[in-house]
mmCIF file of C-alpha atoms in Angstrom:
data_model
loop_
_atom_site.group_PDB
_atom_site.id
_atom_site.type_symbol
_atom_site.label_atom_id
_atom_site.label_comp_id
_atom_site.label_asym_id
_atom_site.label_seq_id
_atom_site.Cartn_x
_atom_site.Cartn_y
_atom_site.Cartn_z
ATOM 1 C CA MET D 1 80.088 2.869 -59.010
ATOM 2 C CA ARG D 2 81.494 1.105 -55.879
ATOM 3 C CA VAL D 3 84.967 2.398 -55.210
ATOM 4 C CA TYR D 4 87.557 1.323 -52.603
ATOM 5 C CA LEU D 5 89.520 4.075 -50.994
ATOM 6 C CA PRO D 6 92.863 3.434 -49.235
ATOM 7 C CA ALA D 7 93.072 4.952 -45.869
ATOM 8 C CA THR D 8 94.657 4.868 -42.430
ATOM 9 C CA VAL D 9 93.202 4.868 -38.879
ATOM 10 C CA THR D 10 94.305 8.505 -38.639
ATOM 11 C CA MET D 11 92.222 9.256 -41.772
ATOM 12 C CA LEU D 12 89.282 7.410 -40.160
ATOM 13 C CA HIS D 13 89.487 9.880 -37.216
ATOM 14 C CA GLU D 14 89.379 12.780 -39.720
ATOM 15 C CA LEU D 15 86.377 11.168 -41.509
ATOM 16 C CA ASN D 16 84.618 10.847 -38.169
ATOM 17 C CA THR D 17 85.256 14.484 -37.311
ATOM 18 C CA ALA D 18 84.673 16.112 -40.692
ATOM 19 C CA GLY D 19 81.959 13.843 -42.038
ATOM 20 C CA GLU D 20 83.747 13.454 -45.303
ATOM 21 C CA PHE D 21 86.777 11.709 -46.752
ATOM 22 C CA LYS D 22 89.270 13.293 -49.202
ATOM 23 C CA PRO D 23 91.134 10.538 -51.014
ATOM 24 C CA LEU D 24 94.853 11.345 -51.531
ATOM 25 C CA ASN D 25 95.177 12.771 -55.114
ATOM 26 C CA GLY D 26 91.643 11.586 -55.724
ATOM 27 C CA THR D 27 92.908 8.036 -56.073
ATOM 28 C CA ALA D 28 90.522 5.080 -55.522
ATOM 29 C CA PHE D 29 90.153 1.507 -56.915
ATOM 30 C CA ALA D 30 87.152 -0.086 -58.576
ATOM 31 C CA LEU D 31 85.984 -2.813 -60.905
ATOM 32 C CA THR D 32 86.918 -1.022 -64.188
ATOM 33 C CA PRO D 33 86.641 -2.272 -67.747
ATOM 34 C CA ALA D 34 90.439 -2.610 -67.798
ATOM 35 C CA LEU D 35 90.381 -4.748 -64.626
ATOM 36 C CA ARG D 36 87.579 -6.938 -66.103
ATOM 37 C CA GLU D 37 89.553 -7.394 -69.331
ATOM 38 C CA SER D 38 92.712 -8.381 -67.444
ATOM 39 C CA TYR D 39 90.986 -11.507 -65.990
ATOM 40 C CA THR D 40 89.837 -14.328 -68.195
ATOM 41 C CA GLU D 41 87.185 -15.330 -65.623
ATOM 42 C CA GLY D 42 85.631 -14.184 -62.332
ATOM 43 C CA SER D 43 82.443 -12.857 -61.127
ATOM 44 C CA ALA D 44 81.877 -9.166 -60.439
ATOM 45 C CA GLU D 45 82.200 -9.945 -56.745
ATOM 46 C CA ASP D 46 85.581 -11.681 -57.318
ATOM 47 C CA LEU D 47 86.852 -8.671 -59.304
ATOM 48 C CA GLU D 48 85.669 -6.187 -56.777
ATOM 49 C CA TYR D 49 87.646 -8.141 -54.186
ATOM 50 C CA VAL D 50 90.756 -7.627 -56.425
ATOM 51 C CA ALA D 51 90.048 -3.844 -56.502
ATOM 52 C CA MET D 52 89.660 -3.876 -52.679
ATOM 53 C CA ALA D 53 92.965 -5.769 -52.350
ATOM 54 C CA ASP D 54 94.644 -3.165 -54.524
ATOM 55 C CA ALA D 55 93.230 -0.466 -52.222
ATOM 56 C CA ALA D 56 94.547 -2.425 -49.183
ATOM 57 C CA ARG D 57 98.045 -2.496 -50.728
ATOM 58 C CA ALA D 58 97.806 1.294 -51.367
ATOM 59 C CA SER D 59 96.895 1.670 -47.745
ATOM 60 C CA LEU D 60 100.392 0.174 -46.969
ATOM 61 C CA ARG D 61 101.934 3.051 -48.971
ATOM 62 C CA LEU D 62 99.906 5.533 -46.886
ATOM 63 C CA LEU D 63 101.119 3.948 -43.718
ATOM 64 C CA ASN D 64 104.721 4.099 -45.062
ATOM 65 C CA ALA D 65 104.278 7.904 -45.388
ATOM 66 C CA ASP D 66 102.909 8.273 -41.830
ATOM 67 C CA PRO D 67 105.162 6.608 -39.225
ATOM 68 C CA GLU D 68 102.815 7.627 -36.435
ATOM 69 C CA ALA D 69 99.749 5.941 -37.902
ATOM 70 C CA MET D 70 98.503 2.682 -36.315
ATOM 71 C CA ARG D 71 99.777 -0.224 -38.344
ATOM 72 C CA ARG D 72 96.465 -1.436 -39.704
ATOM 73 C CA ARG D 73 95.306 -1.344 -43.325
ATOM 74 C CA VAL D 74 92.089 0.501 -43.969
ATOM 75 C CA VAL D 75 89.864 0.491 -46.962
ATOM 76 C CA ILE D 76 86.683 2.591 -47.257
ATOM 77 C CA ALA D 77 83.980 1.328 -49.633
ATOM 78 C CA ALA D 78 81.735 4.072 -51.136
ATOM 79 C CA ASP D 79 79.272 4.441 -53.984
ATOM 80 C CA VAL D 80 80.080 7.414 -56.192
ATOM 81 C CA ASP D 81 79.315 8.944 -59.548
ATOM 82 C CA GLY D 82 81.865 10.300 -61.830
ATOM 83 C CA ALA D 83 84.855 8.074 -61.169
ATOM 84 C CA THR D 84 87.233 8.240 -64.101
ATOM 85 C CA PRO D 85 89.276 5.084 -64.911
ATOM 86 C CA ARG D 86 93.038 5.437 -65.018
ATOM 87 C CA PRO D 87 94.325 2.362 -66.818
ATOM 88 C CA ASP D 88 97.619 4.216 -67.355
ATOM 89 C CA LEU D 89 98.314 3.721 -63.603
ATOM 90 C CA ASP D 90 96.821 0.264 -63.103
ATOM 91 C CA HIS D 91 93.819 -1.790 -64.199
ATOM 92 C CA SER D 92 91.671 -0.951 -61.026
ATOM 93 C CA VAL D 93 92.739 2.702 -60.491
ATOM 94 C CA VAL D 94 90.098 5.464 -60.841
ATOM 95 C CA ARG D 95 90.309 9.160 -60.124
ATOM 96 C CA LEU D 96 87.618 10.947 -58.074
ATOM 97 C CA SER D 97 86.956 14.641 -58.425
ATOM 98 C CA GLY D 98 86.174 15.535 -54.820
ATOM 99 C CA ALA D 99 85.538 14.415 -51.275
ATOM 100 C CA ILE D 100 83.259 11.515 -50.323
ATOM 101 C CA VAL D 101 80.561 12.360 -47.917
ATOM 102 C CA LEU D 102 79.749 10.087 -45.075
ATOM 103 C CA LYS D 103 76.311 9.121 -46.457
ATOM 104 C CA ASP D 104 77.976 7.652 -49.578
ATOM 105 C CA ILE D 105 80.263 5.391 -47.581
ATOM 106 C CA LYS D 106 78.857 1.885 -47.419
ATOM 107 C CA ALA D 107 81.469 0.071 -45.317
ATOM 108 C CA ILE D 108 84.796 0.300 -43.665
ATOM 109 C CA HIS D 109 87.268 -2.544 -43.881
ATOM 110 C CA LEU D 110 89.996 -2.691 -41.308
ATOM 111 C CA ASP D 111 92.751 -5.016 -40.136
ATOM 112 C CA SER D 112 92.320 -6.597 -36.679
ATOM 113 C CA SER D 113 95.006 -6.030 -33.953
ATOM 114 C CA GLU D 114 96.384 -9.509 -34.802
ATOM 115 C CA ALA D 115 97.536 -8.178 -38.244
ATOM 116 C CA GLU D 116 99.583 -5.252 -36.817
ATOM 117 C CA ASP D 117 102.993 -6.988 -36.792
ATOM 118 C CA ALA D 118 102.592 -8.355 -40.279
ATOM 119 C CA VAL D 119 101.401 -4.964 -41.541
ATOM 120 C CA ALA D 120 104.322 -3.154 -39.898
ATOM 121 C CA LYS D 121 106.736 -5.498 -41.673
ATOM 122 C CA ALA D 122 104.921 -5.081 -44.977
ATOM 123 C CA VAL D 123 105.038 -1.301 -44.670
ATOM 124 C CA ALA D 124 108.834 -1.513 -44.332
ATOM 125 C CA VAL D 125 109.190 -3.441 -47.555
ATOM 126 C CA ILE D 126 106.308 -2.103 -49.780
ATOM 127 C CA ASP D 127 108.653 -0.178 -52.116
ATOM 128 C CA ALA D 128 110.997 -3.202 -52.518
ATOM 129 C CA ALA D 129 108.004 -5.420 -53.286
ATOM 130 C CA ASP D 130 106.840 -2.916 -55.960
ATOM 131 C CA MET D 131 110.298 -3.270 -57.523
ATOM 132 C CA GLY D 132 109.995 -7.002 -57.724
ATOM 133 C CA ASP D 133 111.940 -8.115 -54.677
ATOM 134 C CA GLU D 134 110.705 -11.691 -54.019
ATOM 135 C CA ASP D 135 111.586 -11.656 -50.263
ATOM 136 C CA ALA D 136 109.603 -8.427 -49.920
ATOM 137 C CA GLU D 137 106.689 -9.916 -51.757
ATOM 138 C CA PHE D 138 106.719 -12.849 -49.314
ATOM 139 C CA VAL D 139 106.581 -10.373 -46.317
ATOM 140 C CA LEU D 140 103.763 -8.471 -48.131
ATOM 141 C CA GLY D 141 101.883 -11.790 -48.606
ATOM 142 C CA ASP D 142 102.035 -12.363 -44.829
ATOM 143 C CA ALA D 143 100.125 -9.106 -44.286
ATOM 144 C CA GLU D 144 97.678 -9.836 -47.160
ATOM 145 C CA ASP D 145 96.884 -13.222 -45.566
ATOM 146 C CA HIS D 146 94.985 -11.277 -42.900
ATOM 147 C CA GLU D 147 91.440 -10.567 -44.029
ATOM 148 C CA LEU D 148 90.104 -7.136 -43.409
ATOM 149 C CA ALA D 149 87.181 -6.969 -41.009
ATOM 150 C CA TRP D 150 83.903 -5.329 -42.128
ATOM 151 C CA TYR D 151 82.225 -2.527 -40.260
ATOM 152 C CA ALA D 152 79.025 -0.576 -41.029
ATOM 153 C CA THR D 153 79.502 3.157 -41.405
ATOM 154 C CA GLN D 154 77.429 3.893 -38.311
ATOM 155 C CA GLU D 155 79.913 1.809 -36.221
ATOM 156 C CA LEU D 156 82.806 4.200 -36.967
ATOM 157 C CA PRO D 157 82.583 6.315 -33.783
ATOM 158 C CA PHE D 158 82.454 3.182 -31.597
ATOM 159 C CA LEU D 159 85.210 1.468 -33.537
ATOM 160 C CA LEU D 160 87.528 4.491 -33.038
ATOM 161 C CA GLU D 161 86.698 4.627 -29.385
ATOM 162 C CA LEU D 162 87.744 1.003 -28.945
ATOM 163 C CA MET D 163 91.092 1.465 -30.649
#
């Protein structure tokens, strides 16, 4: 199953050093049966994009918890076995039982430097947006308007060097 793991640039450095990624509380996002049922239409690719967007939003929460982290959303895409759906948390949430090794990571998605201001503003209002604040949702939308860039796993060391 393809899963999308929220992360930060700090976590990418740890991945590069350790060769594995430990998702916080084992939380990831994926195209689950509950996500498929919540949409009346959409291809698998469309719904995987929804799961990735959910992971990008979760990345904002990780950034909120780490004021020193670079203000860029990060999503790691990996293929894993044994992901357990958690529809009690949200339609796309799955729980993983362990670390993800580098060979199972298929891509890294990362904001460009142009997104940093919008992401910083979104980090500041993520909790308010979760509580339904319309102004905060608008700010969050500005960050989500920035598409995440795609990088191959083997590009990780070079990507980090350039940042």
